[in-house]
mmCIF file of C-alpha atoms in Angstrom:
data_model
loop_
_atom_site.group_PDB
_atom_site.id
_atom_site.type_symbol
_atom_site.label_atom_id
_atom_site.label_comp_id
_atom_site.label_asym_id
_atom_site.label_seq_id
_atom_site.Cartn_x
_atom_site.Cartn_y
_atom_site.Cartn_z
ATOM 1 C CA UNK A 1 0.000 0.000 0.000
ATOM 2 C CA UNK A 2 2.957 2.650 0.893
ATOM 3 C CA UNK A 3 4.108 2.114 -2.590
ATOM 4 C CA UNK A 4 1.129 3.480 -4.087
ATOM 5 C CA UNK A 5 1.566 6.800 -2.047
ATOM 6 C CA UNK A 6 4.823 7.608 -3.520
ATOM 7 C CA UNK A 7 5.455 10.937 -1.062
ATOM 8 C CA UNK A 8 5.574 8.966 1.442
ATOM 9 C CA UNK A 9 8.496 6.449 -0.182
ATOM 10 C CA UNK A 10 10.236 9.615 -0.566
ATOM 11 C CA UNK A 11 9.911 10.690 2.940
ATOM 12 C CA UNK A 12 11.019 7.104 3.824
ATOM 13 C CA UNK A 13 14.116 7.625 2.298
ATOM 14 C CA UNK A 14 14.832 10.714 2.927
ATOM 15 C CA UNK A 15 14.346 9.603 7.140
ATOM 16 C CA UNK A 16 16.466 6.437 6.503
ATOM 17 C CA UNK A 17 13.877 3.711 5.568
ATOM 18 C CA UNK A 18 11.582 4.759 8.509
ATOM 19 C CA UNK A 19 8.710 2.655 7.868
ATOM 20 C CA UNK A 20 7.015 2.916 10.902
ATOM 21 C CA UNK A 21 7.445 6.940 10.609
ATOM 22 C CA UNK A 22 5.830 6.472 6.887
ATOM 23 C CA UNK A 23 2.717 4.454 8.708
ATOM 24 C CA UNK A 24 2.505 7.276 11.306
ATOM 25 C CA UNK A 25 2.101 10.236 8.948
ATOM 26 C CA UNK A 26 -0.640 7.733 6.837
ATOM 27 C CA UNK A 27 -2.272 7.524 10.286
ATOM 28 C CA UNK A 28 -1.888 11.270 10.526
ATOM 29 C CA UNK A 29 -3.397 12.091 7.444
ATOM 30 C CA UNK A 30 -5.969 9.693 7.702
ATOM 31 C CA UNK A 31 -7.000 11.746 10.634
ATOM 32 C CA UNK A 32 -6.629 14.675 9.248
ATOM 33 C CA UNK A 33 -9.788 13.187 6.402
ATOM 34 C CA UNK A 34 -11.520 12.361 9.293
ATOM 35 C CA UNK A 35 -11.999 15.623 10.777
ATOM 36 C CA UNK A 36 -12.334 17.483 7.755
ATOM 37 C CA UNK A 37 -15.345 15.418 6.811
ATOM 38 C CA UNK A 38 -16.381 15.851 10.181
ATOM 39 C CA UNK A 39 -16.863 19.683 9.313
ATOM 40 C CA UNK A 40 -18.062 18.764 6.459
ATOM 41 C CA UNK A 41 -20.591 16.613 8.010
ATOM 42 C CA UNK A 42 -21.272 19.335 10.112
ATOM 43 C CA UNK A 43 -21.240 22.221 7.594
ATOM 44 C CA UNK A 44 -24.179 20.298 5.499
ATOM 45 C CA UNK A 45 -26.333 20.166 8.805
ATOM 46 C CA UNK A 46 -25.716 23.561 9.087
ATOM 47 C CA UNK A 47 -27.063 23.986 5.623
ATOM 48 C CA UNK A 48 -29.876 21.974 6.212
ATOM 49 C CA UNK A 49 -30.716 23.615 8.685
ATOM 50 C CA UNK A 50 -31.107 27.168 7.190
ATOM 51 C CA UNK A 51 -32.685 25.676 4.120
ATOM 52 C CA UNK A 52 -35.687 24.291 7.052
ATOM 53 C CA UNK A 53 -35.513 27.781 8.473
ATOM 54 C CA UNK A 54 -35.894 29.279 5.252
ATOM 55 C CA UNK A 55 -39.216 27.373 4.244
ATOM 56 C CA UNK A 56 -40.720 27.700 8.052
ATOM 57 C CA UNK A 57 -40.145 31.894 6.731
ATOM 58 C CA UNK A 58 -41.832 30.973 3.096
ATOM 59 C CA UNK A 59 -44.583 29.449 5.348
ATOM 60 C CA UNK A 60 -44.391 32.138 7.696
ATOM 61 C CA UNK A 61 -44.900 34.613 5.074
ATOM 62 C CA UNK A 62 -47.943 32.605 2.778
ATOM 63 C CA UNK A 63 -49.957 32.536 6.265
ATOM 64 C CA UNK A 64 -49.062 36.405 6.520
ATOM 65 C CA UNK A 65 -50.768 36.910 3.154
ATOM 66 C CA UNK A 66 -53.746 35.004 3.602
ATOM 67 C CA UNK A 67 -54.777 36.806 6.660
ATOM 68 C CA UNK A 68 -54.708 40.012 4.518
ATOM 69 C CA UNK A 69 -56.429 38.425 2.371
ATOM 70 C CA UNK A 70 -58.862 37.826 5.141
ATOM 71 C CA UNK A 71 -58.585 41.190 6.776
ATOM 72 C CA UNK A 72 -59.253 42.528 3.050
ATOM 73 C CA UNK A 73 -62.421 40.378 2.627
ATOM 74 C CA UNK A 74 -63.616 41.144 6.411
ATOM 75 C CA UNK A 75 -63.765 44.869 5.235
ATOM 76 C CA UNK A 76 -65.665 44.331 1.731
ATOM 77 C CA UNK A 77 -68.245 42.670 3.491
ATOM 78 C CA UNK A 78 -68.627 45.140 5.992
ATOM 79 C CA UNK A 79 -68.487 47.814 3.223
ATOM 80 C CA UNK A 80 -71.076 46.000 1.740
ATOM 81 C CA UNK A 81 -73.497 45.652 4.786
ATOM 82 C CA UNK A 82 -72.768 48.998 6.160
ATOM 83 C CA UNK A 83 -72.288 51.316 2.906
ATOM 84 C CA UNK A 84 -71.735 54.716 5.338
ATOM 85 C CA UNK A 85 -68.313 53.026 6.209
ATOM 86 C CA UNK A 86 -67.420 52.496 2.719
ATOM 87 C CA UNK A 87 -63.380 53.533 3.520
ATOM 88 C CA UNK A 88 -62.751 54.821 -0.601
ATOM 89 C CA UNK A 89 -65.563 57.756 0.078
ATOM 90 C CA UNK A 90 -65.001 61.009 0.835
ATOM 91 C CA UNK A 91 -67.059 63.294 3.041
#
């Protein structure tokens, strides 16, 4: 497997055949993947996340609307069975 990576059979020479050094910086790096798609991991729940947040607005704001849509309608039919408050006349 080490002789598939070959910067690490150059840092094994250049340390004197070190194998156990080469297997220590695999481990290393290996880590170093880990974490990284850790954040990752934890980056794309973020994202999730703000994507749920933004349709619970979208939501937010369609239930916003229909209430003035209802408000709207409330006053038509109160203009309609009280014309003296009709709001668009002037005195």
């Amino acid at each position: 497997m080490l002789g598939k990576l070959p910067f690490l059979c150059v840092e094994q020479e250049r340390r004197g055949g070190g194998e156990v050094h080469a297997i220590k910086e695999l481990r290393e790096l290996h880590l170093r993947v880990v974490e990284l798609e850790l954040l990752a991991s934890e980056l794309h729940l973020r994202v999730v996340e703000l994507e749920l947040f933004e349709l619970e607005l979208y939501l937010w704001v369609a239930e916003l609307e229909l209430l003035c849509v209802e408000l709207h309608l409330w006053v038509v039919e109160l203009e309609l069975s009280e014309p003296e408050l009709h709001l668009g006349v002037a005195e």
